[in-house]
Short mmCIF file of C-alpha atoms in Angstrom, two decimals:
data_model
loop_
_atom_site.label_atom_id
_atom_site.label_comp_id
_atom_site.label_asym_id
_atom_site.label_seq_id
_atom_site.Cartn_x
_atom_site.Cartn_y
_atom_site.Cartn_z
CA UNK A 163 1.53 19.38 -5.40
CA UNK A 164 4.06 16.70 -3.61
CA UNK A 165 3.16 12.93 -3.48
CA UNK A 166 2.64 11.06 -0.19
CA UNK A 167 3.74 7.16 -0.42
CA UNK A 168 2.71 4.90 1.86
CA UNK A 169 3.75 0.99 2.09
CA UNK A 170 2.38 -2.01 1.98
CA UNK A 171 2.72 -4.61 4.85
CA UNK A 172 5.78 -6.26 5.84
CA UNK A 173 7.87 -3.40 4.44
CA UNK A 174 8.94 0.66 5.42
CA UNK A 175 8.62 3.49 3.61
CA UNK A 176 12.14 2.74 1.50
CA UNK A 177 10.27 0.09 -0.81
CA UNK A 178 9.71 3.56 -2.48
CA UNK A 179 13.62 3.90 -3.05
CA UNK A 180 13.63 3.01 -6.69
CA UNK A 181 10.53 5.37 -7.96
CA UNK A 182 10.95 8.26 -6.39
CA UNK A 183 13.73 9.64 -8.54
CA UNK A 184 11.65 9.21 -11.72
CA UNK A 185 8.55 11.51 -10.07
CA UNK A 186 7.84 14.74 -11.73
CA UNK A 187 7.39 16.42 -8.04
CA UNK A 188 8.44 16.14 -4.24
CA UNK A 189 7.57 12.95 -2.88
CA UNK A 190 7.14 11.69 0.66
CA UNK A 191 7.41 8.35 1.63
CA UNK A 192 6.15 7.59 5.16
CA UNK A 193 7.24 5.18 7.44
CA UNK A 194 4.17 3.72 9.73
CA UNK A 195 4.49 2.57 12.80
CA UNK A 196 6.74 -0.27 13.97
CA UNK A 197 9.79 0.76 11.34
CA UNK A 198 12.13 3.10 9.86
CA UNK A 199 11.47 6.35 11.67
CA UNK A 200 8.81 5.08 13.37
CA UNK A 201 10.70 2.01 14.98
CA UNK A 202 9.84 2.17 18.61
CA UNK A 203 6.28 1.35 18.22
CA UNK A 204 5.58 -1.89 19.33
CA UNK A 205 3.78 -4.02 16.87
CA UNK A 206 1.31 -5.86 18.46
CA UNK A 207 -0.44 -3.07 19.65
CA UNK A 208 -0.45 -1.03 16.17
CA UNK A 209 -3.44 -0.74 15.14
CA UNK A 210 -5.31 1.02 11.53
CA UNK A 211 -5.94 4.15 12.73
CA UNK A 212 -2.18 4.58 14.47
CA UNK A 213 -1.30 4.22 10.84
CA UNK A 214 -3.27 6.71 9.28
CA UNK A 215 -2.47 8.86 12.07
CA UNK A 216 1.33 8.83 11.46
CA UNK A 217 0.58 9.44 7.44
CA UNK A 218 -1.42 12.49 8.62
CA UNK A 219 1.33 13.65 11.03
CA UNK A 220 3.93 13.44 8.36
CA UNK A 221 1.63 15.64 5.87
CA UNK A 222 0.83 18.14 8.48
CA UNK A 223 4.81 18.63 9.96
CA UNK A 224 5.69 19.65 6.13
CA UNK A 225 1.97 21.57 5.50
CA UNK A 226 1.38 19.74 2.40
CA UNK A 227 -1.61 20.68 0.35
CA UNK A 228 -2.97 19.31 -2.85
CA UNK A 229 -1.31 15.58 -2.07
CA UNK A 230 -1.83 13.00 -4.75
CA UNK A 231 -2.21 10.02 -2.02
CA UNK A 232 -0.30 6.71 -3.30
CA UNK A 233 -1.16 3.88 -1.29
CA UNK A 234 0.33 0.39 -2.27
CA UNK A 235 -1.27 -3.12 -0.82
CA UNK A 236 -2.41 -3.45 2.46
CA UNK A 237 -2.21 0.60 2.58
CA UNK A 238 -5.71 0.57 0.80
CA UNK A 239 -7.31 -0.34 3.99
CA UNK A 240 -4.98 2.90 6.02
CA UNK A 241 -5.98 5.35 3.28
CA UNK A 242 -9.79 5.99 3.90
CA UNK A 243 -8.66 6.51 7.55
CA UNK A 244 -6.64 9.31 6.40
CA UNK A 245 -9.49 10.51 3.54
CA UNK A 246 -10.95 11.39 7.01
CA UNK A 247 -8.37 12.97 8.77
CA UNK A 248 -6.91 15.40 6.67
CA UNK A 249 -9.74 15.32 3.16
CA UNK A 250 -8.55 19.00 2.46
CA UNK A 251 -5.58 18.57 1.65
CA UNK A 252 -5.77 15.35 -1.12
CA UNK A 253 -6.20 15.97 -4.47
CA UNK A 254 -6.34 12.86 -5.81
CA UNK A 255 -6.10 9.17 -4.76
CA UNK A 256 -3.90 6.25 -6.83
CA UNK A 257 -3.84 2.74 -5.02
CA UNK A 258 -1.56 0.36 -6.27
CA UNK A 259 -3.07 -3.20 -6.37
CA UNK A 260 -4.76 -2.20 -3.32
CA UNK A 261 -6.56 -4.36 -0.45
CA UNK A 262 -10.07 -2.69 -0.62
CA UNK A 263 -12.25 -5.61 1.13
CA UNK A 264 -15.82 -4.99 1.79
CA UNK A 265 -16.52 -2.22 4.31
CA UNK A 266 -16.44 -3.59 7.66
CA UNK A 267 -14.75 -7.37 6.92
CA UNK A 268 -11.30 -8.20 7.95
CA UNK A 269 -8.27 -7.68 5.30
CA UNK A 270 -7.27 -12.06 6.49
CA UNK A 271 -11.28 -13.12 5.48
CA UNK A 272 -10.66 -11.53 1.85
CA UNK A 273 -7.29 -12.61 0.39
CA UNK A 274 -6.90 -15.62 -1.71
CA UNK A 275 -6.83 -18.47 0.06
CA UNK A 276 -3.59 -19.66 -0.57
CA UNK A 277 -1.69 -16.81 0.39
CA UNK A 278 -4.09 -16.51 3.33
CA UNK A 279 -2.57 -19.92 4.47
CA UNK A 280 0.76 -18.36 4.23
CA UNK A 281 0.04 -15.37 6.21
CA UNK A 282 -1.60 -17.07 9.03
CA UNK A 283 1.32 -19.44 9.26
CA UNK A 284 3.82 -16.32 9.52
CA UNK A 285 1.72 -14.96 12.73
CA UNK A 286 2.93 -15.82 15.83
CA UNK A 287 3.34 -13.73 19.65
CA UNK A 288 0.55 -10.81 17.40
CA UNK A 289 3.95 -10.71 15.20
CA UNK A 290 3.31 -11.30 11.53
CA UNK A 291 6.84 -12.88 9.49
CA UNK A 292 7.24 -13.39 6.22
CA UNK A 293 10.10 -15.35 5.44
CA UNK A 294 12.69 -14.91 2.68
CA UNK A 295 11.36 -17.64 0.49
CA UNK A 296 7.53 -17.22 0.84
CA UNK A 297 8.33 -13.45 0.02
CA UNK A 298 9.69 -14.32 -3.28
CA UNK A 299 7.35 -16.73 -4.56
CA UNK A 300 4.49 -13.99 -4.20
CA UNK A 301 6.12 -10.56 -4.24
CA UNK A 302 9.33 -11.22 -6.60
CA UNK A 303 8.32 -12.98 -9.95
CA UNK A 304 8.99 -10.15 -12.15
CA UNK A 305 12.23 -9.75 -10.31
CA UNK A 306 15.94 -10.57 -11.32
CA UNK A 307 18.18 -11.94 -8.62
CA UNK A 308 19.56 -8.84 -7.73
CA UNK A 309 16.39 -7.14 -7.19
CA UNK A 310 14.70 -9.97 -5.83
CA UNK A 311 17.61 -9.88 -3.03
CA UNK A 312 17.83 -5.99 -2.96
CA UNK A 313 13.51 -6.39 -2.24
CA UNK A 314 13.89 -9.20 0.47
CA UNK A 315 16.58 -6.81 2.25
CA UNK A 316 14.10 -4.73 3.23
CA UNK A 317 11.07 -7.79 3.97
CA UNK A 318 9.90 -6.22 7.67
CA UNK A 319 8.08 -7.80 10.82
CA UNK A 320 4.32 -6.25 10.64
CA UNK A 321 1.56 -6.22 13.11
CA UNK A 322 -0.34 -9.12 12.91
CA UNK A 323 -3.29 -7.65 14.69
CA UNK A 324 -3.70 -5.11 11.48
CA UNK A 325 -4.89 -8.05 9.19
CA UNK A 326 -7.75 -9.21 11.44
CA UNK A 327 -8.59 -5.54 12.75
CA UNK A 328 -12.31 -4.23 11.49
CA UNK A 329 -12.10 -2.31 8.69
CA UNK A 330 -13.62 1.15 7.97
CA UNK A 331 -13.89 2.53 4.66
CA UNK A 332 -16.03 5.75 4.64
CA UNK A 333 -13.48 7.95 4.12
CA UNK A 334 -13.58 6.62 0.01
CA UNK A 335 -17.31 8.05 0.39
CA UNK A 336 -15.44 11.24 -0.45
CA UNK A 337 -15.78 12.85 -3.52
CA UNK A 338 -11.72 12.66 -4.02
CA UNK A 339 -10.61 11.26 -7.40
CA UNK A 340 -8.85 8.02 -7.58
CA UNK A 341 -7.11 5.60 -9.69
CA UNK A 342 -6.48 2.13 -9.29
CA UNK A 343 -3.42 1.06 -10.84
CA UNK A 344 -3.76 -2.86 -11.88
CA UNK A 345 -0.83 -4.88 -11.56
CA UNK A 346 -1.70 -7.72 -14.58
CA UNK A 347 1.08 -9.63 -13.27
CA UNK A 348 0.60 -10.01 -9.32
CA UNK A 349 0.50 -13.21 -7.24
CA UNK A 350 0.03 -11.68 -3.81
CA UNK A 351 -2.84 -9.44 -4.25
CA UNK A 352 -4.41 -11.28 -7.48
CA UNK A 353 -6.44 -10.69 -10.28
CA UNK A 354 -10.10 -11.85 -9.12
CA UNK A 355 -9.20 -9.27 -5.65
CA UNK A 356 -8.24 -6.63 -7.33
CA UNK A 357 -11.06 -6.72 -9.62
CA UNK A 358 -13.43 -6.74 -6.27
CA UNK A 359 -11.78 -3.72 -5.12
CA UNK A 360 -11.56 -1.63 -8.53
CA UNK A 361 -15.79 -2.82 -8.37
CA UNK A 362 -15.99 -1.04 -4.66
CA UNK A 363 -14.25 1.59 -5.46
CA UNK A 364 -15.80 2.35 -8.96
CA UNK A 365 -11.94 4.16 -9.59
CA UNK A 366 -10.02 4.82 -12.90
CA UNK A 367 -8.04 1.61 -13.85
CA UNK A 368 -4.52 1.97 -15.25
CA UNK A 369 -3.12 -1.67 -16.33
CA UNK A 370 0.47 -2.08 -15.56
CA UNK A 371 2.41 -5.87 -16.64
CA UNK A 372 4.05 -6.27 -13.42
CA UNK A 373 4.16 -8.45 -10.62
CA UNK A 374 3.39 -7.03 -7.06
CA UNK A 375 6.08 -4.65 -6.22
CA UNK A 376 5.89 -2.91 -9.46
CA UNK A 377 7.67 0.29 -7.98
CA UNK A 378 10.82 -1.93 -7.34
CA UNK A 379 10.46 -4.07 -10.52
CA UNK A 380 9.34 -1.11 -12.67
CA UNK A 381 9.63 1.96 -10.85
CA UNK A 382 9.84 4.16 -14.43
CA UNK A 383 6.58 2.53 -15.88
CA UNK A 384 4.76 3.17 -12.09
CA UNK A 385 6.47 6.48 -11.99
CA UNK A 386 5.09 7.34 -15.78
CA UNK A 387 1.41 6.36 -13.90
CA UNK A 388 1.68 8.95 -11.06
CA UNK A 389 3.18 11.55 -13.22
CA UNK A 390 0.16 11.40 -15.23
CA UNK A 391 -1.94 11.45 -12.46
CA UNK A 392 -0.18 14.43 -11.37
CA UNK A 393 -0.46 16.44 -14.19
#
């Protein structure tokens, strides 16, 4: 019963570096397209369902079965899309601060307005960059310098196409458990958001005092989450 990670935007599939020693069973992190393993895609034509096709190709290569699905961020608008693709073989859902907009919005009409202002500035050539500084304000308050620098490290170029892309979330019709894990502490994705997508989603609701990146500023607390979710 292994864990499948996937990452938020502007990051790969090693924000999960921290956590994963302090899980209770095999974990897989996956990189989507346009980094880590996954590099050579070219990120202005990425698109939602290239993402949840390269989660579901990295769960079939190893045959996993009986997944608990961890998706953090902007993953809550991939993880529907692969609720759809592969619903036989998740267990159980756990979305970490989550973006769960409305079901057929755009992830850029529901995010709070300042940070929305941020983000749009940071899109240019279908490229979205985040700088250094912007990345810290929002994602690295909970942080000490050394793991606010050891988080910016890894900051990413995303697909800016991905935030104004459609999105479809049917695949959360399915009866699949899920938690939402609320981060009481987050300035990216904040509180009144994440209390519209724990109301669409109708999930349980685990509280964690973190800021956004809670399995890099508290990887054992987030860890002691999914291990209960794991049983």
């Amino acid at each position: 019963m292994p864990f499948v990670l996937i990452h938020g935007a502007g990051f790969g599939a090693n924000c999960w570096d921290e956590l994963i020693p302090h899980l209770n069973a095999e974990a897989l992190a996956v990189d989507l397209p346009g980094r880590g393993t996954r590099a050579g895609a070219d990120l202005r034509t990425v698109t939602l369902a290239d993402c949840a096709e390269a989660v579901r190709e990295d769960i079939e290569a190893k045959d996993l079965r009986d997944v608990v699905l961890v998706g953090h961020s902007f993953a809550g608008v991939t993880v529907p899309r692969v609720l759809d693709l592969v619903p036989e073989r998740i267990r159980h859902v756990v979305l970490v601060s989550a973006v769960v907009p409305p079901d057929g919005s755009r992830v850029l009409d529901q995010i709070d307005p300042g940070v929305r202002d941020l983000v749009e500035q940071s899109i240019a050539g279908g490229v979205y960059h985040q700088t250094r500084e912007g990345a810290a304000a929002i994602l690295c308050d909970d942080m000490d310098e050394a793991t606010t620098t050891a988080t910016l490290d890894r900051l990413i170029d995303d697909s800016g196409a991905l935030l104004s892309e459609v999105v479809d979330l049917s695949g959360y019709q399915r009866a699949i458990p899920r938690t939402y894990v609320h981060l009481k502490r987050d300035l990216c994705y904040v509180e009144e958001l994440q209390q519209r997508s724990i109301a669409l989603l109708r999930p349980e609701v685990v509280d964690l005092d973190t800021g956004h990146m809670a399995m890099i500023s508290a990887p054992e607390r987030l860890a002691a989450v999914l291990n209960a979710v794991h049983g």
